[in-house]
Coordinates of C-alpha atoms and ligand atoms in Angstrom, one line a residue:
M1 CA 12.7 -28.7 1.9
H2 CA 12.8 -25.0 1.5
G3 CA 11.6 -22.9 -1.4
Q4 CA 10.0 -19.5 -1.8
G5 CA 6.6 -19.1 -0.2
V6 CA 4.6 -17.0 -2.7
V7 CA 1.1 -17.4 -1.4
K8 CA 0.5 -17.3 2.4
G9 CA -1.4 -20.0 4.2
Y10 CA -0.9 -23.6 5.3
A11 CA -1.9 -26.7 3.3
I12 CA -1.8 -30.3 4.5
G13 CA -2.5 -33.2 2.1
K14 CA -1.3 -36.0 -0.1
A15 CA 1.1 -35.4 -2.9
A16 CA -0.2 -35.6 -6.5
V17 CA 2.9 -35.6 -8.7
M18 CA 2.4 -34.0 -12.1
S19 CA 3.9 -35.6 -15.2
A20 CA 6.9 -33.8 -16.7
A21 CA 7.0 -34.9 -20.4
A22 CA 10.3 -32.9 -20.9
L23 CA 12.0 -35.1 -18.4
E24 CA 10.5 -38.3 -19.6
V25 CA 10.6 -38.3 -23.4
A26 CA 12.7 -40.8 -25.4
H27 CA 15.7 -39.5 -27.3
Y28 CA 16.7 -41.4 -30.4
R29 CA 18.1 -40.8 -33.9
I30 CA 15.9 -41.3 -37.0
A31 CA 16.8 -42.6 -40.5
P32 CA 17.5 -39.7 -42.9
D33 CA 14.5 -40.8 -45.1
D34 CA 12.2 -40.3 -42.1
A35 CA 13.2 -36.6 -41.4
G36 CA 10.3 -35.2 -43.5
A37 CA 7.7 -37.3 -41.8
E38 CA 9.2 -36.4 -38.4
C39 CA 8.9 -32.7 -39.2
D40 CA 5.3 -33.2 -40.2
R41 CA 4.6 -35.0 -36.9
L42 CA 6.1 -32.0 -35.1
K43 CA 4.1 -29.5 -37.1
N44 CA 0.8 -31.3 -36.4
A45 CA 1.6 -31.5 -32.7
I46 CA 2.4 -27.8 -32.6
I47 CA -0.9 -27.0 -34.4
I48 CA -2.9 -29.2 -32.1
A49 CA -1.3 -27.7 -28.9
R50 CA -1.9 -24.2 -30.2
D51 CA -5.5 -24.9 -31.2
E52 CA -6.1 -26.4 -27.7
L53 CA -4.8 -23.2 -26.1
Q54 CA -6.8 -20.9 -28.3
H55 CA -9.9 -23.0 -27.6
M56 CA -9.3 -22.8 -23.8
A57 CA -8.7 -19.0 -24.0
A58 CA -12.0 -18.6 -25.9
T59 CA -14.1 -20.8 -23.7
L60 CA -12.9 -19.8 -20.2
P61 CA -15.4 -20.6 -17.5
D62 CA -16.8 -17.5 -15.7
D63 CA -15.2 -18.5 -12.4
A64 CA -11.7 -19.0 -13.8
P65 CA -9.0 -16.7 -12.4
R66 CA -9.1 -13.6 -14.6
E67 CA -5.3 -13.8 -15.1
L68 CA -5.6 -17.0 -17.1
G69 CA -7.1 -15.6 -20.4
P70 CA -4.2 -13.4 -21.3
L71 CA -1.6 -16.0 -20.2
L72 CA -3.2 -18.6 -22.5
T73 CA -3.2 -16.2 -25.4
V74 CA 0.5 -15.5 -24.9
H75 CA 1.2 -19.2 -24.9
S76 CA -0.7 -19.8 -28.1
L77 CA 1.1 -16.9 -29.7
L78 CA 4.5 -18.5 -28.8
L79 CA 3.4 -21.6 -30.6
D80 CA 2.3 -19.5 -33.6
D81 CA 5.9 -18.3 -34.1
P82 CA 7.1 -20.0 -37.2
M83 CA 10.7 -19.9 -35.9
L84 CA 9.9 -22.5 -33.3
F85 CA 8.9 -25.0 -35.9
Q86 CA 11.6 -24.0 -38.5
Q87 CA 14.5 -24.2 -36.1
T88 CA 13.4 -27.4 -34.5
C89 CA 12.9 -28.9 -37.9
E90 CA 16.5 -27.9 -38.8
L91 CA 17.6 -30.0 -35.8
I92 CA 15.6 -33.0 -37.1
N93 CA 17.1 -32.6 -40.6
E94 CA 20.7 -31.9 -39.7
R95 CA 21.2 -34.0 -36.6
L96 CA 18.5 -36.6 -37.2
Y97 CA 17.1 -36.1 -33.7
N98 CA 13.5 -37.5 -33.2
A99 CA 10.9 -34.7 -32.9
E100 CA 10.8 -34.9 -29.0
W101 CA 14.6 -34.6 -28.7
A102 CA 14.8 -31.8 -31.2
L103 CA 12.0 -29.9 -29.5
T104 CA 13.5 -30.3 -26.0
S105 CA 17.0 -29.1 -27.3
Q106 CA 15.5 -26.1 -29.1
G107 CA 13.4 -25.3 -26.0
Q108 CA 16.4 -25.5 -23.7
F109 CA 18.3 -23.1 -26.1
L110 CA 15.5 -20.6 -26.2
A111 CA 14.9 -20.8 -22.4
E112 CA 18.6 -20.2 -21.8
Q113 CA 18.5 -17.1 -24.1
F114 CA 15.7 -15.7 -22.0
S115 CA 17.2 -16.5 -18.7
L116 CA 20.3 -14.5 -19.6
M117 CA 18.3 -11.3 -20.1
E118 CA 18.7 -8.5 -17.7
D119 CA 15.1 -7.6 -17.4
E120 CA 13.4 -9.8 -14.7
Y121 CA 10.2 -9.9 -16.7
L122 CA 11.9 -11.2 -19.8
R123 CA 13.9 -13.7 -17.7
E124 CA 10.7 -15.1 -16.4
R125 CA 9.5 -15.7 -20.0
A126 CA 11.9 -18.7 -20.1
A127 CA 9.2 -20.4 -18.1
D128 CA 6.6 -19.7 -20.8
I129 CA 8.9 -21.4 -23.4
R130 CA 9.4 -24.4 -21.2
Q131 CA 5.6 -24.7 -20.6
V132 CA 4.5 -24.5 -24.2
I133 CA 7.1 -27.0 -25.2
E134 CA 6.0 -29.3 -22.4
R135 CA 2.5 -29.1 -23.9
V136 CA 3.7 -30.0 -27.4
L137 CA 5.6 -32.9 -26.0
R138 CA 2.5 -34.2 -24.3
V139 CA 0.7 -34.1 -27.6
L140 CA 3.6 -35.9 -29.3
S141 CA 3.5 -38.6 -26.6
G142 CA -0.3 -39.0 -27.0
S143 CA -0.7 -38.8 -23.2
T144 CA -2.9 -36.0 -21.9
A145 CA -3.1 -37.1 -18.3
L146 CA -1.6 -34.5 -16.0
L147 CA -1.7 -36.5 -12.9
S148 CA -1.5 -40.3 -12.4
N149 CA -4.7 -42.0 -11.5
L150 CA -4.9 -41.1 -7.8
D151 CA -8.2 -41.7 -6.2
V152 CA -9.2 -38.2 -5.5
D153 CA -12.0 -39.3 -3.1
A154 CA -9.9 -41.6 -1.0
F155 CA -8.5 -38.9 1.2
N156 CA -10.2 -36.3 3.5
D157 CA -7.5 -33.7 2.8
P158 CA -7.2 -31.9 -0.5
F159 CA -4.3 -32.9 -2.8
I160 CA -1.1 -31.0 -3.1
V161 CA 0.2 -30.7 -6.6
V162 CA 3.9 -31.3 -7.0
A163 CA 5.2 -30.3 -10.4
R164 CA 8.4 -29.2 -12.2
D165 CA 6.4 -26.2 -13.3
I166 CA 2.7 -25.5 -13.8
S167 CA 1.5 -23.7 -16.9
P168 CA -1.6 -21.5 -17.0
A169 CA -3.3 -24.1 -19.2
D170 CA -2.5 -26.8 -16.6
M171 CA -3.8 -24.5 -13.9
L172 CA -7.1 -24.3 -15.8
R173 CA -7.3 -28.1 -16.0
L174 CA -6.5 -28.5 -12.3
R175 CA -9.0 -25.9 -11.3
G176 CA -12.0 -27.3 -9.7
G177 CA -10.1 -30.3 -8.4
R178 CA -9.6 -30.6 -4.6
F179 CA -6.2 -29.0 -4.5
G180 CA -5.0 -27.4 -1.4
G181 CA -1.5 -26.3 -2.4
F182 CA 1.0 -26.0 -5.2
L183 CA 4.7 -26.9 -5.1
T184 CA 7.0 -26.4 -8.0
D185 CA 10.7 -27.0 -8.7
L186 CA 10.9 -23.9 -10.9
G187 CA 9.5 -20.4 -10.7
G188 CA 9.8 -17.2 -8.6
P189 CA 7.3 -14.8 -7.0
T190 CA 6.2 -13.5 -10.4
S191 CA 5.9 -16.9 -12.1
H192 CA 2.5 -17.9 -13.4
T193 CA 2.1 -20.5 -10.7
A194 CA 2.5 -17.8 -8.1
I195 CA 0.1 -15.3 -9.9
V196 CA -2.7 -17.8 -10.5
A197 CA -2.3 -19.5 -7.1
R198 CA -2.5 -16.1 -5.5
S199 CA -5.7 -15.3 -7.3
M200 CA -7.1 -18.8 -6.3
N201 CA -5.9 -18.1 -2.7
V202 CA -4.1 -21.5 -2.5
P203 CA -0.8 -21.7 -0.6
A204 CA 2.1 -22.2 -2.9
V205 CA 5.9 -22.6 -2.6
V206 CA 8.0 -22.3 -5.8
G207 CA 11.7 -22.7 -6.6
L208 CA 12.1 -26.0 -4.7
G209 CA 15.0 -27.3 -6.9
H210 CA 14.6 -31.1 -7.4
F211 CA 11.7 -31.6 -5.1
R212 CA 9.5 -33.3 -7.6
A213 CA 11.9 -36.1 -8.2
L214 CA 12.0 -37.0 -4.5
I215 CA 8.3 -37.2 -3.9
R216 CA 5.9 -40.1 -4.6
D217 CA 2.1 -39.9 -5.2
G218 CA 0.4 -40.2 -1.9
D219 CA 3.2 -38.9 0.3
T220 CA 1.9 -36.7 3.1
L221 CA 3.0 -33.1 2.8
I222 CA 2.7 -29.9 4.8
V223 CA 3.0 -26.7 2.9
D224 CA 4.0 -23.5 4.8
G225 CA 3.3 -20.7 2.4
F226 CA 4.7 -18.2 5.0
S227 CA 8.2 -19.5 5.4
G228 CA 8.4 -21.5 2.1
A229 CA 9.0 -24.8 4.1
V230 CA 7.6 -28.1 2.9
L231 CA 7.5 -31.0 5.3
V232 CA 7.4 -34.6 3.9
N233 CA 5.8 -37.4 5.7
P234 CA 5.8 -35.6 9.1
S235 CA 5.2 -37.2 12.4
E236 CA 1.7 -37.1 14.0
Q237 CA 2.9 -34.5 16.5
V238 CA 4.1 -32.2 13.7
L239 CA 0.9 -32.8 11.8
A240 CA -1.2 -31.8 14.8
E241 CA 0.9 -28.7 15.3
Y242 CA 0.3 -27.6 11.7
R243 CA -3.4 -28.4 11.8
Q244 CA -3.7 -26.1 14.7
R245 CA -1.8 -23.3 12.8
Q246 CA -4.0 -23.9 9.8
A247 CA -7.1 -23.5 12.0
D248 CA -5.8 -20.4 13.7
Y249 CA -4.9 -18.8 10.4
A250 CA -8.4 -19.6 8.9
A251 CA -10.1 -18.1 12.0
E252 CA -8.0 -15.0 11.6
R253 CA -8.8 -14.6 7.9
A254 CA -12.5 -15.2 8.6
E255 CA -12.5 -12.5 11.3
L256 CA -10.7 -10.1 9.0
A257 CA -13.2 -10.8 6.1
L258 CA -15.9 -9.5 8.4
L259 CA -14.1 -6.1 8.5
R260 CA -14.5 -5.6 4.8
D261 CA -17.5 -3.4 5.1
A262 CA -16.8 -2.0 8.5
P263 CA -15.7 1.6 8.7
A264 CA -12.0 2.4 9.1
M265 CA -12.7 4.5 12.2
T266 CA -10.5 4.9 15.2
L267 CA -11.9 4.4 18.8
D268 CA -11.9 8.2 19.2
G269 CA -14.0 8.6 16.0
I270 CA -11.4 9.7 13.4
A271 CA -12.2 8.4 9.9
I272 CA -9.2 6.9 8.2
K273 CA -9.0 6.5 4.4
L274 CA -7.5 3.1 3.3
E275 CA -6.6 3.0 -0.4
A276 CA -4.9 0.5 -2.7
N277 CA -1.6 0.5 -4.6
I278 CA -1.8 -1.2 -8.0
E279 CA 0.6 -1.8 -10.8
L280 CA -1.7 -3.0 -13.5
P281 CA -5.3 -2.0 -14.4
E282 CA -6.7 -5.5 -13.6
E283 CA -5.6 -5.2 -10.0
A284 CA -8.3 -2.5 -9.4
I285 CA -10.8 -5.4 -9.0
A286 CA -8.8 -6.7 -6.0
A287 CA -8.9 -3.2 -4.6
V288 CA -12.7 -3.1 -4.8
E289 CA -12.9 -6.6 -3.3
A290 CA -10.8 -5.5 -0.4
G291 CA -13.1 -2.5 0.3
A292 CA -10.5 0.1 -0.7
D293 CA -11.7 3.8 -0.5
G294 CA -9.9 4.5 -3.8
I295 CA -6.6 3.9 -5.6
G296 CA -3.9 5.7 -3.7
L297 CA -1.1 4.8 -6.1
F298 CA -1.3 3.4 -9.7
R299 CA 2.4 2.9 -10.7
S300 CA 1.8 3.7 -14.4
E301 CA 5.3 2.8 -15.4
F302 CA 4.3 -0.9 -15.4
L303 CA 2.3 -0.2 -18.6
F304 CA 5.6 0.9 -20.2
M305 CA 7.9 -1.9 -19.1
G306 CA 8.5 -5.4 -20.7
R307 CA 7.8 -4.2 -24.2
A308 CA 9.7 -2.8 -27.2
D309 CA 7.4 0.1 -28.0
L310 CA 5.7 2.9 -26.0
P311 CA 2.0 2.6 -25.2
T312 CA 0.0 5.0 -27.3
E313 CA -2.3 7.7 -25.9
E314 CA -5.3 5.5 -26.7
E315 CA -3.9 2.4 -25.0
Q316 CA -3.0 4.4 -21.9
Y317 CA -6.4 6.1 -21.9
Q318 CA -8.1 2.7 -22.0
A319 CA -6.0 1.4 -19.1
Y320 CA -6.5 4.5 -16.9
A321 CA -10.2 4.7 -17.8
S322 CA -10.8 1.1 -16.9
V323 CA -9.4 1.7 -13.4
V324 CA -11.5 4.8 -13.0
K325 CA -14.6 3.0 -14.1
T326 CA -13.9 -0.1 -11.9
M327 CA -13.5 2.2 -8.9
G328 CA -17.0 3.6 -9.5
G329 CA -16.6 7.1 -8.3
R330 CA -13.9 6.5 -5.7
P331 CA -10.7 8.7 -6.4
V332 CA -8.0 7.2 -8.5
T333 CA -4.5 8.4 -8.0
I334 CA -2.4 7.8 -11.1
R335 CA 1.3 8.5 -10.8
T336 CA 3.0 9.8 -13.9
L337 CA 5.9 7.7 -15.3
D338 CA 8.5 6.9 -12.6
L339 CA 11.2 5.5 -14.9
G340 CA 14.9 5.5 -14.4
S341 CA 16.7 4.1 -11.3
D342 CA 15.4 0.5 -10.7
K343 CA 12.7 0.6 -13.5
T344 CA 13.8 1.1 -17.1
L345 CA 12.4 0.9 -20.6
D346 CA 13.4 -2.2 -22.6
G347 CA 16.4 -1.6 -24.7
D348 CA 17.3 1.5 -22.7
V349 CA 21.0 1.0 -22.2
T350 CA 22.0 4.3 -20.7
V351 CA 23.9 3.7 -17.5
A352 CA 23.9 6.7 -15.2
T353 CA 26.7 7.0 -12.7
N354 CA 24.1 6.9 -10.0
P355 CA 20.7 6.2 -11.5
A356 CA 18.8 6.7 -8.2
L357 CA 20.0 10.3 -8.2
G358 CA 19.8 10.7 -12.0
L359 CA 17.4 11.5 -14.7
R360 CA 14.4 9.6 -13.3
A361 CA 10.7 10.1 -12.7
I362 CA 9.5 13.7 -13.3
R363 CA 13.1 14.7 -14.4
Y364 CA 12.9 12.0 -17.1
C365 CA 9.4 13.2 -18.1
L366 CA 10.3 16.8 -18.4
A367 CA 13.3 15.9 -20.4
N368 CA 11.1 13.7 -22.7
P369 CA 8.2 16.1 -23.3
E370 CA 6.6 13.9 -26.0
I371 CA 6.3 10.9 -23.8
F372 CA 5.0 13.1 -20.9
A373 CA 2.4 14.9 -23.1
T374 CA 1.0 11.6 -24.4
Q375 CA 0.5 10.4 -20.8
L376 CA -1.0 13.6 -19.6
R377 CA -3.5 13.6 -22.5
A378 CA -4.5 10.0 -21.7
L379 CA -4.9 11.0 -18.0
L380 CA -7.1 14.0 -18.8
R381 CA -9.3 11.9 -21.0
A382 CA -9.6 9.3 -18.3
S383 CA -10.7 11.9 -15.8
L384 CA -13.9 12.3 -17.8
H385 CA -15.1 9.0 -16.1
G386 CA -14.4 9.9 -12.5
H387 CA -12.0 11.6 -10.1
V388 CA -8.4 11.3 -11.3
R389 CA -5.6 12.5 -9.1
I390 CA -2.4 13.1 -11.0
L391 CA 0.6 12.3 -8.9
I392 CA 4.1 13.5 -9.8
P393 CA 7.0 11.4 -8.6
M394 CA 10.4 12.6 -7.3
I395 CA 9.6 16.3 -7.1
S396 CA 12.5 18.2 -5.6
H397 CA 12.0 21.8 -6.9
M398 CA 9.0 24.1 -7.2
H399 CA 9.9 24.8 -10.9
E400 CA 9.1 21.2 -11.6
V401 CA 5.6 21.7 -10.3
H402 CA 5.3 24.8 -12.5
A403 CA 6.6 22.9 -15.6
T404 CA 4.2 20.1 -14.9
R405 CA 1.3 22.5 -14.8
Q406 CA 2.4 24.0 -18.1
A407 CA 2.6 20.6 -19.6
I408 CA -0.9 19.8 -18.4
E409 CA -2.2 23.1 -19.8
S410 CA -0.6 22.3 -23.1
A411 CA -2.1 18.8 -23.2
C412 CA -5.5 20.4 -22.6
R413 CA -4.9 22.7 -25.6
D414 CA -3.9 19.8 -27.8
L415 CA -7.1 17.9 -26.9
D416 CA -9.2 21.0 -27.4
E417 CA -7.7 21.5 -30.9
R418 CA -8.4 17.9 -31.7
G419 CA -11.9 18.2 -30.3
V420 CA -11.3 15.3 -27.9
P421 CA -13.4 15.4 -24.7
Y422 CA -11.6 15.3 -21.3
G423 CA -12.4 16.0 -17.7
R424 CA -11.4 19.2 -15.9
D425 CA -12.1 18.0 -12.5
Y426 CA -8.7 16.4 -11.8
S427 CA -6.4 17.2 -9.0
L428 CA -2.6 17.5 -9.0
G429 CA -0.3 16.2 -6.2
A430 CA 3.3 15.2 -5.6
M431 CA 5.1 12.4 -4.1
V432 CA 7.2 13.4 -1.1
E433 CA 10.1 11.1 -1.4
I434 CA 13.1 13.4 -1.5
P435 CA 14.1 14.7 2.0
A436 CA 14.5 18.3 0.6
I437 CA 10.9 18.7 -0.1
A438 CA 9.8 17.1 3.2
I439 CA 11.9 19.7 5.0
A440 CA 10.9 22.7 2.9
I441 CA 7.3 21.4 2.3
E442 CA 5.3 24.6 2.7
P443 CA 5.3 26.0 -0.8
F444 CA 4.5 22.5 -2.2
V445 CA 1.5 22.1 0.2
E446 CA 0.3 25.5 -0.8
S447 CA 0.4 25.1 -4.6
L448 CA -0.7 21.4 -4.9
D449 CA -4.0 19.7 -4.1
F450 CA -2.6 16.8 -2.2
L451 CA 0.7 15.0 -1.2
S452 CA 1.6 11.4 -1.0
I453 CA 4.7 10.3 1.0
G454 CA 6.7 7.6 -0.8
T455 CA 8.5 6.2 2.2
N456 CA 10.4 3.6 0.2
D457 CA 12.4 6.3 -1.5
L458 CA 12.3 8.8 1.3
I459 CA 14.0 6.3 3.6
Q460 CA 16.6 5.4 0.9
Y461 CA 17.5 9.1 0.4
T462 CA 17.4 10.1 4.0
L463 CA 19.6 7.3 5.3
A464 CA 21.7 7.0 2.1
I465 CA 20.8 3.4 1.8
D466 CA 20.2 1.9 -1.6
R467 CA 16.8 0.2 -1.2
G468 CA 17.8 -2.7 -3.5
D469 CA 21.3 -3.4 -2.0
T470 CA 21.2 -6.5 0.3
D471 CA 24.6 -5.6 1.8
V472 CA 23.2 -2.6 3.5
A473 CA 19.6 -3.8 3.9
D474 CA 20.0 -4.0 7.7
L475 CA 20.5 -0.2 7.8
Y476 CA 17.3 0.5 5.9
D477 CA 15.3 1.6 8.9
P478 CA 11.8 3.0 8.5
M479 CA 11.7 3.7 12.3
H480 CA 14.8 6.0 12.2
P481 CA 13.8 9.2 14.1
A482 CA 15.0 11.3 11.1
V483 CA 12.6 9.5 8.8
L484 CA 9.7 9.9 11.3
R485 CA 10.4 13.6 11.8
L486 CA 10.2 14.1 8.0
L487 CA 6.9 12.3 8.0
A488 CA 5.6 14.3 11.0
H489 CA 6.7 17.6 9.4
T490 CA 4.9 16.8 6.1
I491 CA 1.7 15.5 7.8
N492 CA 1.5 18.5 10.0
A493 CA 2.0 20.9 7.1
G494 CA -0.8 19.2 5.3
E495 CA -3.0 19.4 8.3
R496 CA -2.4 23.1 8.8
A497 CA -3.2 23.9 5.2
G498 CA -6.2 21.5 5.0
K499 CA -4.6 19.5 2.2
P500 CA -4.7 15.7 2.2
V501 CA -1.5 13.8 2.9
A502 CA -1.2 10.0 2.4
V503 CA 1.6 7.5 2.8
C504 CA 1.9 5.1 -0.1
G505 CA 5.2 3.4 0.6
E506 CA 5.5 -0.1 2.0
M507 CA 5.2 1.3 5.6
A508 CA 1.5 2.1 5.0
G509 CA 0.6 -1.6 4.5
D510 CA 2.7 -2.9 7.5
A511 CA 0.1 -3.4 10.3
R512 CA 2.9 -3.4 12.8
V513 CA 3.5 0.3 12.3
T514 CA -0.2 1.4 11.7
K515 CA -0.5 2.8 15.3
M516 CA 2.7 4.7 15.0
L517 CA 1.6 6.3 11.7
L518 CA -1.8 7.2 13.3
G519 CA 0.2 8.7 16.1
L520 CA 2.0 10.9 13.6
G521 CA -1.4 12.2 12.5
L522 CA -1.7 10.2 9.3
T523 CA -5.3 9.8 8.0
E524 CA -4.7 8.3 4.5
F525 CA -2.9 5.0 3.9
S526 CA -2.3 3.4 0.5
M527 CA -1.1 -0.2 0.3
H528 CA -1.3 -3.6 -1.5
P529 CA -5.0 -4.6 -1.5
Q530 CA -4.1 -7.8 0.5
Q531 CA -2.8 -5.8 3.4
L532 CA -5.9 -3.6 3.7
L533 CA -7.9 -5.6 6.2
D534 CA -5.0 -6.2 8.6
V535 CA -4.4 -2.4 8.7
K536 CA -8.1 -1.7 9.1
K537 CA -8.1 -4.0 12.2
E538 CA -5.3 -2.0 13.8
V539 CA -7.1 1.3 13.0
R540 CA -10.3 0.1 14.6
Q541 CA -8.4 -0.7 17.8
A542 CA -6.5 2.6 18.0
H543 CA -7.0 5.8 19.9
T544 CA -5.5 8.4 17.8
N545 CA -5.3 11.3 20.3
A546 CA -3.5 9.1 22.9
L547 CA -1.1 7.8 20.2
R548 CA -0.3 11.4 19.1
V549 CA 0.8 12.4 22.5
K550 CA 3.1 9.4 22.9
V551 CA 4.6 9.7 19.4
A552 CA 5.1 13.4 19.7
S553 CA 7.0 13.2 22.9
A554 CA 9.4 10.5 21.6
L555 CA 10.0 12.5 18.4
N556 CA 10.8 15.7 20.4
R557 CA 13.6 13.8 22.0
A558 CA 14.6 12.2 18.7
E559 CA 14.2 8.8 20.3
R560 CA 13.3 5.6 18.7
I561 CA 9.6 4.8 19.1
D562 CA 8.8 1.7 21.1
L563 CA 6.1 0.0 19.0
A564 CA 5.2 -2.3 21.8
A565 CA 4.4 0.7 24.0
L566 CA 1.8 1.9 21.4
S567 CA -0.4 -1.2 21.3
Ligands
LIG1 C1 7.9 5.0 -2.6 O1 9.0 5.4 -3.0 O2 7.7 4.9 -1.4 C2 6.9 4.6 -3.6 C3 5.7 4.3 -3.2 O3 7.2 4.5 -4.9 P1 8.1 3.3 -5.6 O4 8.1 2.2 -4.5 O5 7.4 3.0 -6.8 O6 9.4 4.0 -5.8
LIG2 MG1 9.3 6.0 -5.1

């Protein structure tokens, strides 16, 4: 069977099939006189389920994945919503459904409403609705067992949980068990199963369709978290092959883990900075754990998305300051709001003719000075706690740099007037993601403190390929000589002026192109924390000066670079 692999790794073990109350509850009609009592039964079950979730959130063990607390709170809030009880009770009164039937119908209705939403984050909330309803159904049925009574000690291999979906609360209960993998019928890469499994580092495949119904407790399963394949009751030969893969992968990870504290230094003694990209403040912990030299890109727009209102100055300050404090003196690059194009505010229905070329990022911020000023004040306040590097996205003109500086000066004046303390030791840089500035980079290098190349957008604009359009995805080519020449030109300009230049697009975290980037002269890479050690390994095996000669000669001839020839 094939699903979507969301946590890499291999798992081999026996299936432990999780109960799915929503699929198993009885549906029957009640007598009109019993409707009141049925509503009470429902109300009690909702209260019990909510109290359980609140209790779990309040008494989380220290070693529980840190994502669980907020997720449990969201689930208890969903149960707190009086609409859930009222509308389900209406179904009981009007249609004389039993409580379980009414609740399943209401749950399906709500989940469908969410799955129709355009915003991916809100669509995924359909899963939260299903999960809290599953919990109430379990209370109604009086059965709290998640898994049938498998003898956990009877097997050498850990169990593989097979479920319709796994809620955060289920994850908490399963934690500590000998589970080697998670398989679910529902869910995508941002589902809770994926998030929590990732933080537990347990291979997981989601979106398997009707897999759960086909599997029996004790079936032997192989989970391939790379390809998303799941093999059921495989032959001895296949098992042996996967055991070998599992052992090789474990050895590779163990070898990489040793690199955490090793310097990112090339064979010819050039020190390379490896930083982390994050989207939420909590992810800074993963950056520290991976040994990152700093945060090279905090995509601040994620604080603004998936909500109806805008985050206040105080809320933003807390978020930025928490990252700065977590990084303990290492630099933190916070990108100002990059909205428009593929990322929009909730309820923003403006449809630009071509949003990727429209009012996005710095253009949006300069057109919405209040939103921009609030963010700048929060950034300046956060820079009191460490070194903040303010990064402006999508710069195409020098006057945008001047306007940003004026906006920062005005934010400083506002804070002075209010008597609010802030740090003055910040630096100001720009994303290089529009070909125009990569070509005419000199004035930008001169007037800014640093540059960061956003290859994701730079490639899209250079090759006129929409980065989100699957029909042209095969033409999205990071190795196109034109793209590489723009990178080289920007890096060289930075080098001449003594200003740092980083790459923070996906290319920076792709260990297959690390040597090529070193050959272009790059000394700062920013990537997802999980990619950092793979890249460090490449760095430590590279000889920059030899690579520079090879890469420069290919670029002069505008030839494609042969990656194999660089290793
Ligand atoms: C980029 O464009 O390369 C980049 C890092 O920014 P984003 O992916 O957020 O557009
Ligand atoms: Mg970008």
